[in-house]
Short mmCIF file of N, CA and C in Angstrom, two decimals:
data_model
loop_
_atom_site.label_atom_id
_atom_site.label_comp_id
_atom_site.label_asym_id
_atom_site.label_seq_id
_atom_site.Cartn_x
_atom_site.Cartn_y
_atom_site.Cartn_z
N MET A 1 -62.79 60.66 -86.19
CA MET A 1 -63.53 61.77 -86.73
C MET A 1 -64.92 62.08 -86.28
N ALA A 2 -65.52 60.82 -86.28
CA ALA A 2 -66.86 60.95 -86.23
C ALA A 2 -67.22 61.33 -84.63
N GLU A 3 -65.93 60.99 -83.71
CA GLU A 3 -66.19 61.45 -82.39
C GLU A 3 -65.98 62.92 -82.43
N LEU A 4 -65.29 63.55 -83.14
CA LEU A 4 -64.85 64.87 -83.31
C LEU A 4 -66.13 65.64 -83.74
N ASP A 5 -66.71 65.05 -84.76
CA ASP A 5 -67.89 65.66 -85.45
C ASP A 5 -69.19 65.56 -84.24
N LYS A 6 -69.06 64.49 -83.56
CA LYS A 6 -70.09 64.45 -82.49
C LYS A 6 -69.82 65.47 -81.37
N ILE A 7 -68.74 65.73 -80.95
CA ILE A 7 -68.20 66.75 -80.03
C ILE A 7 -68.65 68.23 -80.44
N ILE A 8 -68.33 68.41 -81.91
CA ILE A 8 -68.54 69.59 -82.37
C ILE A 8 -70.05 69.74 -82.40
N GLY A 9 -70.97 68.74 -82.99
CA GLY A 9 -72.25 68.86 -82.95
C GLY A 9 -72.73 69.25 -81.55
N GLU A 10 -72.40 68.58 -80.52
CA GLU A 10 -72.91 68.98 -79.17
C GLU A 10 -72.50 70.46 -78.79
N ILE A 11 -71.40 70.70 -79.06
CA ILE A 11 -70.75 72.11 -78.89
C ILE A 11 -71.88 73.17 -79.53
N ASN A 12 -72.12 72.76 -80.72
CA ASN A 12 -72.90 73.51 -81.52
C ASN A 12 -74.45 73.51 -81.05
N ALA A 13 -74.83 72.45 -80.68
CA ALA A 13 -76.36 72.31 -80.15
C ALA A 13 -76.25 72.93 -78.77
N GLN A 14 -75.36 73.09 -77.91
CA GLN A 14 -75.20 73.51 -76.68
C GLN A 14 -75.20 75.19 -76.94
N SER A 15 -74.33 75.68 -77.88
CA SER A 15 -74.16 76.93 -78.28
C SER A 15 -75.47 77.52 -78.66
N GLN A 16 -76.01 76.63 -79.64
CA GLN A 16 -77.33 77.28 -80.08
C GLN A 16 -78.51 77.29 -79.29
N GLU A 17 -78.43 76.46 -78.05
CA GLU A 17 -79.27 76.37 -76.94
C GLU A 17 -79.10 77.67 -76.16
N ALA A 18 -77.81 77.93 -75.84
CA ALA A 18 -77.46 79.15 -75.00
C ALA A 18 -77.86 80.41 -75.92
N ILE A 19 -77.49 80.30 -77.21
CA ILE A 19 -77.82 81.55 -78.03
C ILE A 19 -79.50 81.71 -77.97
N ASP A 20 -79.93 80.62 -78.23
CA ASP A 20 -81.66 80.72 -78.17
C ASP A 20 -82.17 81.17 -76.72
N GLU A 21 -81.49 80.68 -75.57
CA GLU A 21 -81.81 81.13 -74.44
C GLU A 21 -81.60 82.57 -74.20
N ILE A 22 -80.32 82.92 -74.60
CA ILE A 22 -79.97 84.37 -74.55
C ILE A 22 -81.00 85.25 -75.38
N LEU A 23 -81.24 84.85 -76.58
CA LEU A 23 -82.11 85.59 -77.39
C LEU A 23 -83.71 85.74 -77.02
N THR A 24 -84.07 84.61 -76.29
CA THR A 24 -85.52 84.65 -75.67
C THR A 24 -85.35 85.60 -74.46
N ARG A 25 -84.54 85.61 -73.60
CA ARG A 25 -84.22 86.49 -72.43
C ARG A 25 -84.24 87.85 -72.90
N ALA A 26 -83.51 88.12 -74.20
CA ALA A 26 -83.24 89.43 -74.54
C ALA A 26 -84.47 89.84 -75.16
N ARG A 27 -85.33 89.04 -75.87
CA ARG A 27 -86.51 89.44 -76.29
C ARG A 27 -87.37 89.94 -75.10
N LYS A 28 -87.50 88.84 -74.11
CA LYS A 28 -88.40 89.27 -73.07
C LYS A 28 -88.08 90.47 -72.38
N GLU A 29 -86.96 90.58 -72.13
CA GLU A 29 -86.14 91.96 -71.48
C GLU A 29 -86.69 93.27 -72.54
N ALA A 30 -86.36 93.04 -73.71
CA ALA A 30 -86.75 94.06 -74.77
C ALA A 30 -88.36 94.50 -74.54
N ASP A 31 -89.11 93.47 -74.85
CA ASP A 31 -90.47 93.46 -74.53
C ASP A 31 -90.95 94.15 -73.29
N ARG A 32 -90.31 93.72 -72.12
CA ARG A 32 -90.52 94.22 -70.79
C ARG A 32 -90.12 95.87 -70.94
N ILE A 33 -89.03 96.29 -71.34
CA ILE A 33 -88.63 97.52 -71.69
C ILE A 33 -89.56 98.41 -72.30
N ILE A 34 -90.05 97.68 -73.40
CA ILE A 34 -90.99 98.43 -74.52
C ILE A 34 -92.21 98.59 -73.79
N SER A 35 -92.70 97.51 -73.29
CA SER A 35 -93.84 97.78 -72.39
C SER A 35 -93.92 98.81 -71.36
N GLU A 36 -92.82 98.90 -70.56
CA GLU A 36 -92.57 99.77 -69.54
C GLU A 36 -92.53 101.26 -70.19
N ALA A 37 -91.79 101.33 -71.22
CA ALA A 37 -91.64 102.67 -71.81
C ALA A 37 -93.03 103.06 -72.35
N GLU A 38 -93.60 102.11 -73.11
CA GLU A 38 -94.98 102.51 -73.53
C GLU A 38 -95.81 102.85 -72.28
N LYS A 39 -96.01 102.18 -71.07
CA LYS A 39 -96.67 102.55 -70.02
C LYS A 39 -96.55 103.96 -69.50
N GLU A 40 -95.11 104.19 -69.50
CA GLU A 40 -94.56 105.44 -68.99
C GLU A 40 -94.95 106.70 -70.01
N ALA A 41 -94.79 106.39 -71.20
CA ALA A 41 -95.20 107.29 -72.21
C ALA A 41 -96.95 107.61 -72.33
N LYS A 42 -97.66 106.55 -72.00
CA LYS A 42 -99.10 106.76 -71.77
C LYS A 42 -99.29 107.58 -70.45
N GLU A 43 -98.69 107.28 -69.43
CA GLU A 43 -98.76 107.85 -68.11
C GLU A 43 -98.61 109.24 -68.38
N SER A 44 -97.25 109.70 -69.05
CA SER A 44 -96.86 111.04 -69.36
C SER A 44 -98.02 111.71 -70.16
N CYS A 45 -98.39 111.00 -71.15
CA CYS A 45 -99.38 111.73 -72.13
C CYS A 45 -100.65 111.96 -71.18
N ASP A 46 -101.19 111.09 -70.38
CA ASP A 46 -102.31 111.10 -69.71
C ASP A 46 -102.15 112.49 -68.84
N LYS A 47 -100.99 112.33 -68.07
CA LYS A 47 -100.84 113.60 -66.90
C LYS A 47 -100.62 114.91 -67.78
N LEU A 48 -100.08 115.01 -68.97
CA LEU A 48 -100.07 116.10 -69.78
C LEU A 48 -101.39 116.67 -70.05
N MET A 49 -102.14 115.53 -70.56
CA MET A 49 -103.61 116.14 -70.99
C MET A 49 -104.31 116.37 -69.89
N HIS A 50 -104.07 115.87 -68.65
CA HIS A 50 -104.82 116.13 -67.67
C HIS A 50 -104.53 117.52 -66.99
N ASP A 51 -103.00 117.59 -67.02
CA ASP A 51 -102.44 119.07 -66.57
C ASP A 51 -103.04 120.34 -67.69
N LYS A 52 -103.13 119.85 -68.77
CA LYS A 52 -103.73 120.69 -69.94
C LYS A 52 -104.95 121.22 -69.75
N GLU A 53 -105.86 120.14 -69.46
CA GLU A 53 -107.08 120.46 -69.12
C GLU A 53 -107.43 121.19 -67.87
N ILE A 54 -106.79 121.12 -66.79
CA ILE A 54 -106.80 121.62 -65.86
C ILE A 54 -106.35 123.12 -65.83
N ARG A 55 -105.26 123.44 -66.66
CA ARG A 55 -105.02 124.71 -67.09
C ARG A 55 -105.88 125.31 -67.93
N LEU A 56 -106.49 124.74 -68.77
CA LEU A 56 -107.50 125.29 -69.58
C LEU A 56 -108.92 125.76 -68.77
N SER A 57 -109.27 124.73 -67.94
CA SER A 57 -110.41 124.94 -66.87
C SER A 57 -110.05 126.17 -66.03
N ASP A 58 -108.83 126.29 -65.63
CA ASP A 58 -108.37 127.50 -64.72
C ASP A 58 -108.43 128.91 -65.65
N GLN A 59 -107.84 128.68 -66.85
CA GLN A 59 -107.91 129.93 -67.55
C GLN A 59 -109.27 130.38 -68.08
N LEU A 60 -110.06 129.33 -68.41
CA LEU A 60 -111.53 129.74 -68.54
C LEU A 60 -112.39 130.16 -67.55
N ALA A 61 -112.02 129.75 -66.36
CA ALA A 61 -112.74 130.14 -64.97
C ALA A 61 -112.11 131.78 -64.96
N ARG A 62 -110.83 131.97 -64.97
CA ARG A 62 -110.21 133.26 -64.94
C ARG A 62 -110.98 134.18 -66.03
N ALA A 63 -111.02 133.71 -67.14
CA ALA A 63 -111.68 134.60 -68.23
C ALA A 63 -113.12 134.89 -67.85
N LYS A 64 -113.93 133.89 -67.56
CA LYS A 64 -115.21 134.27 -67.05
C LYS A 64 -115.37 135.10 -65.96
N SER A 65 -114.43 134.84 -64.91
CA SER A 65 -114.27 135.72 -63.81
C SER A 65 -113.93 137.39 -64.41
N ALA A 66 -113.07 137.40 -65.03
CA ALA A 66 -112.64 138.69 -65.55
C ALA A 66 -113.84 139.29 -66.49
N ALA A 67 -114.34 138.53 -67.17
CA ALA A 67 -115.54 138.99 -68.05
C ALA A 67 -116.67 139.48 -67.10
N ALA A 68 -116.94 138.59 -66.03
CA ALA A 68 -117.88 138.97 -65.14
C ALA A 68 -117.71 140.26 -64.48
N LEU A 69 -116.49 140.55 -63.89
CA LEU A 69 -115.83 141.91 -63.37
C LEU A 69 -116.00 142.82 -64.46
N ALA A 70 -115.67 142.82 -65.59
CA ALA A 70 -115.72 143.94 -66.67
C ALA A 70 -117.15 144.30 -66.82
N LYS A 71 -118.11 143.30 -66.80
CA LYS A 71 -119.61 143.55 -66.95
C LYS A 71 -120.00 144.46 -65.84
N ARG A 72 -119.85 143.82 -64.65
CA ARG A 72 -120.14 144.61 -63.44
C ARG A 72 -119.74 146.13 -63.39
N GLN A 73 -118.25 146.08 -63.74
CA GLN A 73 -117.80 147.63 -63.77
C GLN A 73 -118.62 148.21 -64.80
N LEU A 74 -118.62 147.95 -66.15
CA LEU A 74 -119.37 148.61 -66.99
C LEU A 74 -120.79 149.04 -66.61
N LEU A 75 -121.49 148.13 -65.96
CA LEU A 75 -122.94 148.33 -65.41
C LEU A 75 -122.72 149.39 -64.42
N LEU A 76 -121.85 149.20 -63.48
CA LEU A 76 -121.61 150.24 -62.46
C LEU A 76 -121.39 151.58 -63.12
N ALA A 77 -120.51 151.76 -64.03
CA ALA A 77 -120.11 153.09 -64.57
C ALA A 77 -121.27 153.65 -65.21
N GLU A 78 -122.09 152.79 -66.01
CA GLU A 78 -123.36 153.31 -66.59
C GLU A 78 -124.49 153.79 -65.67
N LYS A 79 -124.43 153.02 -64.69
CA LYS A 79 -125.47 153.42 -63.40
C LYS A 79 -125.17 154.73 -63.01
N GLN A 80 -123.85 154.90 -62.81
CA GLN A 80 -123.04 156.12 -62.16
C GLN A 80 -123.34 157.14 -63.11
N ARG A 81 -123.24 157.05 -64.38
CA ARG A 81 -123.43 158.13 -65.36
C ARG A 81 -124.88 158.51 -65.49
N LEU A 82 -125.72 157.55 -65.39
CA LEU A 82 -127.21 157.79 -65.52
C LEU A 82 -127.63 158.61 -64.09
N ILE A 83 -127.03 158.09 -62.82
CA ILE A 83 -127.48 158.93 -61.85
C ILE A 83 -127.01 160.20 -61.65
N SER A 84 -125.67 160.50 -62.42
CA SER A 84 -125.10 161.87 -62.46
C SER A 84 -125.88 162.73 -63.48
N ASP A 85 -126.34 162.11 -64.58
CA ASP A 85 -127.36 162.76 -65.37
C ASP A 85 -128.58 163.24 -64.76
N VAL A 86 -129.31 162.40 -63.98
CA VAL A 86 -130.47 162.93 -63.42
C VAL A 86 -130.22 163.79 -62.42
N LEU A 87 -129.38 163.76 -61.65
CA LEU A 87 -128.88 164.66 -60.70
C LEU A 87 -128.63 166.20 -61.33
N GLU A 88 -127.93 166.18 -62.26
CA GLU A 88 -127.58 167.24 -63.09
C GLU A 88 -128.75 167.95 -63.68
N LYS A 89 -129.93 167.09 -64.09
CA LYS A 89 -130.99 167.57 -64.74
C LYS A 89 -131.92 168.05 -63.61
N ALA A 90 -131.95 167.42 -62.48
CA ALA A 90 -132.70 167.80 -61.35
C ALA A 90 -132.14 169.14 -60.87
N HIS A 91 -130.85 169.41 -60.95
CA HIS A 91 -130.31 170.72 -60.36
C HIS A 91 -130.58 171.69 -61.41
N LEU A 92 -130.54 171.42 -62.75
CA LEU A 92 -130.85 172.64 -63.76
C LEU A 92 -132.36 172.70 -63.57
N THR A 93 -133.19 171.74 -63.34
CA THR A 93 -134.76 172.09 -63.36
C THR A 93 -135.13 172.86 -62.17
N LEU A 94 -134.23 172.72 -60.98
CA LEU A 94 -134.49 173.72 -59.86
C LEU A 94 -134.19 175.16 -60.12
N ILE A 95 -133.03 175.08 -60.86
CA ILE A 95 -132.65 176.54 -61.15
C ILE A 95 -133.52 177.34 -62.28
N GLN A 96 -134.21 176.46 -63.19
CA GLN A 96 -134.98 177.01 -64.08
C GLN A 96 -136.46 176.85 -63.96
N LEU A 97 -136.86 176.70 -62.62
CA LEU A 97 -138.27 176.56 -62.37
C LEU A 97 -138.94 177.94 -62.58
N PRO A 98 -140.20 177.87 -62.95
CA PRO A 98 -140.96 179.23 -63.15
C PRO A 98 -140.76 180.15 -61.88
N GLU A 99 -140.66 181.38 -61.97
CA GLU A 99 -140.53 182.32 -60.92
C GLU A 99 -141.36 182.09 -59.75
N ASN A 100 -142.68 181.75 -59.90
CA ASN A 100 -143.43 181.62 -58.35
C ASN A 100 -143.08 180.41 -57.71
N GLU A 101 -142.86 179.31 -58.66
CA GLU A 101 -142.51 177.96 -57.98
C GLU A 101 -141.12 178.28 -57.41
N TYR A 102 -140.27 178.82 -58.12
CA TYR A 102 -138.84 178.96 -57.64
C TYR A 102 -138.76 179.76 -56.20
N PHE A 103 -139.68 180.70 -56.25
CA PHE A 103 -139.57 181.63 -54.79
C PHE A 103 -140.33 180.88 -53.66
N ASP A 104 -141.43 179.96 -54.13
CA ASP A 104 -142.07 179.14 -53.07
C ASP A 104 -141.08 178.11 -52.68
N LEU A 105 -140.17 177.62 -53.38
CA LEU A 105 -139.13 176.51 -52.91
C LEU A 105 -138.30 177.09 -52.02
N ILE A 106 -137.75 178.52 -52.35
CA ILE A 106 -136.93 179.31 -51.62
C ILE A 106 -137.50 179.41 -50.07
N LEU A 107 -138.80 179.87 -50.18
CA LEU A 107 -139.62 179.99 -48.79
C LEU A 107 -139.59 178.65 -47.96
N GLN A 108 -139.84 177.65 -48.62
CA GLN A 108 -139.85 176.26 -47.97
C GLN A 108 -138.44 176.05 -47.45
N LEU A 109 -137.53 176.20 -48.12
CA LEU A 109 -136.00 176.12 -47.46
C LEU A 109 -135.62 176.94 -46.36
N VAL A 110 -136.19 178.24 -46.33
CA VAL A 110 -136.03 179.19 -45.28
C VAL A 110 -136.74 178.73 -44.15
N LYS A 111 -138.03 178.24 -44.36
CA LYS A 111 -138.69 177.38 -43.01
C LYS A 111 -137.70 176.49 -42.41
N LYS A 112 -137.10 175.85 -43.19
CA LYS A 112 -136.20 174.58 -42.74
C LYS A 112 -135.02 175.04 -41.89
N SER A 113 -134.30 176.27 -42.71
CA SER A 113 -133.00 176.73 -42.15
C SER A 113 -132.99 177.93 -41.35
N ALA A 114 -133.95 178.69 -41.38
CA ALA A 114 -134.01 179.98 -40.47
C ALA A 114 -133.75 179.69 -39.05
N LEU A 115 -132.90 180.60 -38.50
CA LEU A 115 -132.79 180.41 -36.89
C LEU A 115 -133.43 181.48 -36.11
N PRO A 116 -133.83 181.23 -34.85
CA PRO A 116 -134.68 182.20 -34.26
C PRO A 116 -133.62 183.16 -33.62
N GLN A 117 -133.15 184.01 -34.61
CA GLN A 117 -132.33 185.20 -34.40
C GLN A 117 -132.20 185.98 -35.44
N LYS A 118 -131.62 187.07 -35.27
CA LYS A 118 -131.43 188.16 -36.25
C LYS A 118 -130.37 187.76 -37.12
N GLY A 119 -130.51 187.75 -38.70
CA GLY A 119 -129.65 187.08 -39.55
C GLY A 119 -129.87 187.98 -40.94
N GLU A 120 -128.89 187.56 -41.77
CA GLU A 120 -129.00 188.22 -43.18
C GLU A 120 -129.29 187.16 -44.21
N ILE A 121 -129.87 187.16 -45.16
CA ILE A 121 -130.04 186.17 -46.15
C ILE A 121 -129.45 187.16 -47.53
N ILE A 122 -128.71 185.93 -48.19
CA ILE A 122 -127.87 186.66 -49.41
C ILE A 122 -128.41 185.78 -50.59
N PHE A 123 -128.67 186.59 -51.69
CA PHE A 123 -129.03 185.93 -52.85
C PHE A 123 -128.06 186.05 -54.22
N ASN A 124 -128.25 185.28 -55.22
CA ASN A 124 -127.28 185.75 -56.43
C ASN A 124 -127.93 186.96 -56.98
N GLU A 125 -127.23 187.51 -57.97
CA GLU A 125 -127.69 188.64 -58.72
C GLU A 125 -128.92 188.63 -59.31
N LYS A 126 -129.18 187.55 -59.96
CA LYS A 126 -130.33 187.29 -60.76
C LYS A 126 -131.66 187.22 -59.91
N ASP A 127 -131.65 186.45 -58.72
CA ASP A 127 -132.71 186.34 -57.77
C ASP A 127 -132.96 187.71 -57.03
N LEU A 128 -131.89 188.50 -56.53
CA LEU A 128 -131.88 189.70 -56.00
C LEU A 128 -132.68 190.77 -56.77
N ALA A 129 -132.42 190.80 -58.19
CA ALA A 129 -133.03 191.82 -59.07
C ALA A 129 -134.60 191.28 -59.13
N ARG A 130 -135.13 190.23 -59.00
CA ARG A 130 -136.36 189.83 -59.14
C ARG A 130 -137.36 189.54 -57.97
N LEU A 131 -136.89 189.95 -56.77
CA LEU A 131 -137.40 189.74 -55.49
C LEU A 131 -138.71 190.72 -55.48
N SER A 132 -139.90 190.04 -55.28
CA SER A 132 -141.21 190.73 -55.15
C SER A 132 -141.47 191.17 -53.89
N SER A 133 -142.38 192.05 -53.72
CA SER A 133 -142.89 192.54 -52.32
C SER A 133 -143.67 191.30 -51.69
N ASP A 134 -144.25 190.68 -52.25
CA ASP A 134 -144.96 189.53 -51.66
C ASP A 134 -144.03 188.52 -51.19
N PHE A 135 -142.78 188.27 -51.95
CA PHE A 135 -141.89 187.32 -51.44
C PHE A 135 -141.30 187.93 -50.27
N ILE A 136 -140.87 189.17 -50.24
CA ILE A 136 -140.32 189.80 -49.00
C ILE A 136 -141.20 189.70 -47.79
N ALA A 137 -142.40 190.05 -48.11
CA ALA A 137 -143.34 189.92 -47.04
C ALA A 137 -143.49 188.39 -46.37
N ALA A 138 -143.64 187.47 -47.19
CA ALA A 138 -143.70 186.12 -46.77
C ALA A 138 -142.26 185.69 -46.09
N LEU A 139 -141.29 186.25 -46.59
CA LEU A 139 -139.73 185.87 -46.02
C LEU A 139 -139.83 186.32 -44.53
N ASN A 140 -140.26 187.74 -44.48
CA ASN A 140 -140.31 188.21 -43.01
C ASN A 140 -141.14 187.54 -42.23
N GLN A 141 -142.46 187.11 -42.74
CA GLN A 141 -143.30 186.34 -41.78
C GLN A 141 -142.75 184.95 -41.34
N ILE A 142 -141.92 184.32 -42.15
CA ILE A 142 -141.50 183.04 -41.98
C ILE A 142 -140.30 183.20 -40.77
N ALA A 143 -139.60 184.31 -41.04
CA ALA A 143 -138.27 184.60 -40.02
C ALA A 143 -139.09 184.90 -38.64
N SER A 144 -140.15 185.69 -38.58
CA SER A 144 -140.71 185.97 -37.67
C SER A 144 -141.32 184.71 -36.87
N GLU A 145 -141.89 183.96 -37.41
CA GLU A 145 -142.66 182.76 -37.06
C GLU A 145 -141.44 181.83 -36.38
N ARG A 146 -140.43 181.82 -36.99
CA ARG A 146 -139.14 181.23 -36.40
C ARG A 146 -138.58 181.81 -35.15
N GLY A 147 -139.16 182.97 -34.91
CA GLY A 147 -138.51 183.68 -33.68
C GLY A 147 -137.27 184.65 -33.94
N GLY A 148 -137.17 184.93 -35.21
CA GLY A 148 -136.18 185.66 -35.70
C GLY A 148 -136.42 186.78 -36.68
N SER A 149 -135.30 187.43 -37.26
CA SER A 149 -135.57 188.09 -38.55
C SER A 149 -134.51 187.97 -39.52
N LEU A 150 -134.77 188.26 -40.76
CA LEU A 150 -133.86 187.98 -41.89
C LEU A 150 -133.83 189.45 -42.58
N GLU A 151 -132.45 190.11 -42.86
CA GLU A 151 -132.34 191.28 -43.57
C GLU A 151 -131.83 190.75 -44.97
N ILE A 152 -132.39 191.34 -46.05
CA ILE A 152 -132.01 190.87 -47.44
C ILE A 152 -130.68 191.54 -47.71
N SER A 153 -129.58 191.02 -47.92
CA SER A 153 -128.46 191.64 -48.34
C SER A 153 -128.51 192.18 -49.74
N ASP A 154 -127.85 193.44 -49.82
CA ASP A 154 -127.86 194.09 -51.15
C ASP A 154 -126.46 193.70 -51.86
N GLN A 155 -125.73 192.84 -51.22
CA GLN A 155 -124.36 192.26 -52.07
C GLN A 155 -124.66 190.90 -52.53
N PRO A 156 -124.93 190.65 -53.78
CA PRO A 156 -125.09 189.23 -54.16
C PRO A 156 -123.96 188.41 -54.17
N ARG A 157 -124.27 187.18 -54.21
CA ARG A 157 -122.97 186.14 -54.23
C ARG A 157 -123.26 185.39 -55.44
N SER A 158 -122.09 184.80 -55.88
CA SER A 158 -122.01 183.99 -56.95
C SER A 158 -122.50 182.69 -56.70
N ILE A 159 -123.74 182.32 -56.67
CA ILE A 159 -124.16 180.78 -56.30
C ILE A 159 -125.20 180.60 -57.49
N ASP A 160 -125.40 179.33 -57.57
CA ASP A 160 -126.40 178.93 -58.68
C ASP A 160 -128.06 179.28 -58.58
N GLY A 161 -128.33 179.42 -57.39
CA GLY A 161 -129.49 179.46 -56.97
C GLY A 161 -129.74 179.16 -55.35
N GLY A 162 -130.84 179.54 -54.89
CA GLY A 162 -131.05 179.20 -53.52
C GLY A 162 -130.45 180.75 -52.69
N PHE A 163 -130.02 180.32 -51.63
CA PHE A 163 -129.55 181.49 -50.78
C PHE A 163 -128.36 180.95 -49.87
N ILE A 164 -127.93 182.04 -49.20
CA ILE A 164 -127.03 181.88 -48.00
C ILE A 164 -127.46 182.62 -46.70
N LEU A 165 -127.69 181.90 -45.70
CA LEU A 165 -128.10 182.66 -44.54
C LEU A 165 -126.75 183.06 -43.69
N LEU A 166 -126.80 184.30 -43.11
CA LEU A 166 -125.56 184.67 -42.37
C LEU A 166 -126.10 185.02 -40.92
N TYR A 167 -125.47 184.40 -39.90
CA TYR A 167 -125.78 184.64 -38.47
C TYR A 167 -124.66 184.76 -37.72
N ASP A 168 -124.61 185.97 -37.23
CA ASP A 168 -123.32 186.45 -36.20
C ASP A 168 -121.98 185.84 -36.85
N GLY A 169 -121.81 186.35 -38.43
CA GLY A 169 -120.61 185.94 -38.90
C GLY A 169 -120.54 184.50 -39.52
N ILE A 170 -121.38 183.68 -39.26
CA ILE A 170 -121.50 182.21 -39.41
C ILE A 170 -122.30 181.85 -40.56
N GLU A 171 -121.91 181.42 -41.78
CA GLU A 171 -122.79 181.25 -42.89
C GLU A 171 -123.24 179.70 -43.03
N GLU A 172 -124.70 179.83 -43.56
CA GLU A 172 -125.23 178.54 -43.62
C GLU A 172 -125.53 178.59 -45.30
N ASN A 173 -124.66 177.75 -46.03
CA ASN A 173 -124.78 177.85 -47.61
C ASN A 173 -126.12 176.83 -47.99
N CYS A 174 -127.13 177.75 -48.40
CA CYS A 174 -128.53 176.91 -48.74
C CYS A 174 -128.43 177.11 -50.27
N SER A 175 -127.41 177.06 -50.90
CA SER A 175 -127.42 177.22 -52.40
C SER A 175 -127.69 175.91 -52.94
N PHE A 176 -128.32 175.94 -54.25
CA PHE A 176 -128.69 174.58 -54.81
C PHE A 176 -127.62 173.64 -54.78
N SER A 177 -126.40 174.04 -55.20
CA SER A 177 -125.28 173.22 -55.58
C SER A 177 -124.93 172.74 -54.10
N ALA A 178 -124.84 173.51 -53.15
CA ALA A 178 -124.44 173.20 -51.65
C ALA A 178 -125.47 172.10 -51.25
N LEU A 179 -126.80 172.42 -51.33
CA LEU A 179 -127.73 171.24 -50.96
C LEU A 179 -127.54 170.07 -51.66
N PHE A 180 -127.24 169.93 -53.05
CA PHE A 180 -127.31 168.82 -53.63
C PHE A 180 -125.80 168.04 -53.16
N GLU A 181 -124.53 168.97 -52.86
CA GLU A 181 -123.51 168.37 -52.46
C GLU A 181 -123.68 167.60 -51.12
N THR A 182 -124.46 168.44 -50.14
CA THR A 182 -124.54 167.77 -48.87
C THR A 182 -125.44 166.43 -48.85
N ASN A 183 -126.41 166.52 -49.70
CA ASN A 183 -127.15 165.26 -49.76
C ASN A 183 -127.08 164.40 -50.87
N ILE A 184 -125.75 164.35 -51.46
CA ILE A 184 -125.52 163.65 -52.70
C ILE A 184 -125.68 162.25 -52.31
N GLU A 185 -125.40 161.67 -51.10
CA GLU A 185 -125.47 160.14 -51.08
C GLU A 185 -127.00 159.75 -50.87
N ILE A 186 -127.73 160.51 -50.31
CA ILE A 186 -129.18 160.23 -50.19
C ILE A 186 -129.81 160.47 -51.31
N LEU A 187 -129.42 161.55 -52.22
CA LEU A 187 -129.97 161.57 -53.62
C LEU A 187 -129.54 160.50 -54.45
N GLN A 188 -128.34 160.06 -54.49
CA GLN A 188 -128.01 158.91 -55.53
C GLN A 188 -128.84 157.73 -55.06
N ASP A 189 -128.70 157.35 -53.55
CA ASP A 189 -129.62 156.25 -53.22
C ASP A 189 -131.08 156.31 -53.60
N GLN A 190 -131.85 157.43 -53.53
CA GLN A 190 -133.24 157.57 -54.02
C GLN A 190 -133.23 157.26 -55.59
N ILE A 191 -132.40 157.88 -56.33
CA ILE A 191 -132.34 157.89 -57.70
C ILE A 191 -132.16 156.25 -58.24
N GLN A 192 -131.06 155.83 -57.50
CA GLN A 192 -130.75 154.35 -57.75
C GLN A 192 -132.07 153.51 -57.66
N ARG A 193 -132.79 153.71 -56.35
CA ARG A 193 -134.00 153.01 -56.15
C ARG A 193 -134.97 153.20 -57.37
N LEU A 194 -135.11 154.38 -57.57
CA LEU A 194 -136.13 154.85 -58.81
C LEU A 194 -135.65 154.09 -60.12
N LEU A 195 -134.53 154.38 -60.38
CA LEU A 195 -134.13 153.73 -61.88
C LEU A 195 -133.99 152.32 -61.73
N PHE A 196 -133.51 151.74 -60.71
CA PHE A 196 -132.92 150.41 -60.99
C PHE A 196 -133.74 149.27 -60.19
N LEU A 197 -134.49 149.75 -59.33
CA LEU A 197 -135.13 148.60 -58.36
C LEU A 197 -136.58 148.79 -58.40
N SER A 198 -137.11 149.56 -59.13
CA SER A 198 -138.59 149.45 -59.35
C SER A 198 -138.89 148.76 -60.60
#
């Protein structure tokens, strides 16, 4: 019986040794799996944080860019509004010039626009009614100096101010609105330089 107990003891010892070895390997394997899982989890968290930071950085850059664009658009719109206001006031100022200054301006425009031929000059109803003999004499002298002549039309046109020249059926619109329209880009550039670059 002692022999049997001894055999049983050896079997138990070997079994315990095998169990201990299996448990040790299992613990090591479990530790390795846990360590790898923790490492993967940390890498995943780091990647998520990095990706989140990149997305936030991109969103911030896009938001800054959009804000800068909106600011530029607002500034441009305000500049355009101011330029339009100045043009409108300048146009109105021309129309409302005192009579002597107004007709002096008309004579200056005729000097630039009259052709060396016979033509007709057309005014609006208000100007036609207030033409003075001095103005008519000065107009005839300018036309003559340019090598032509201008007859004043008794048929007014619906223009804001200025005049229309008519030569052989071809009209040259020298009304203030037409002059502003024709020179709008030059005027806008000059106003922009005066308002924003000085």
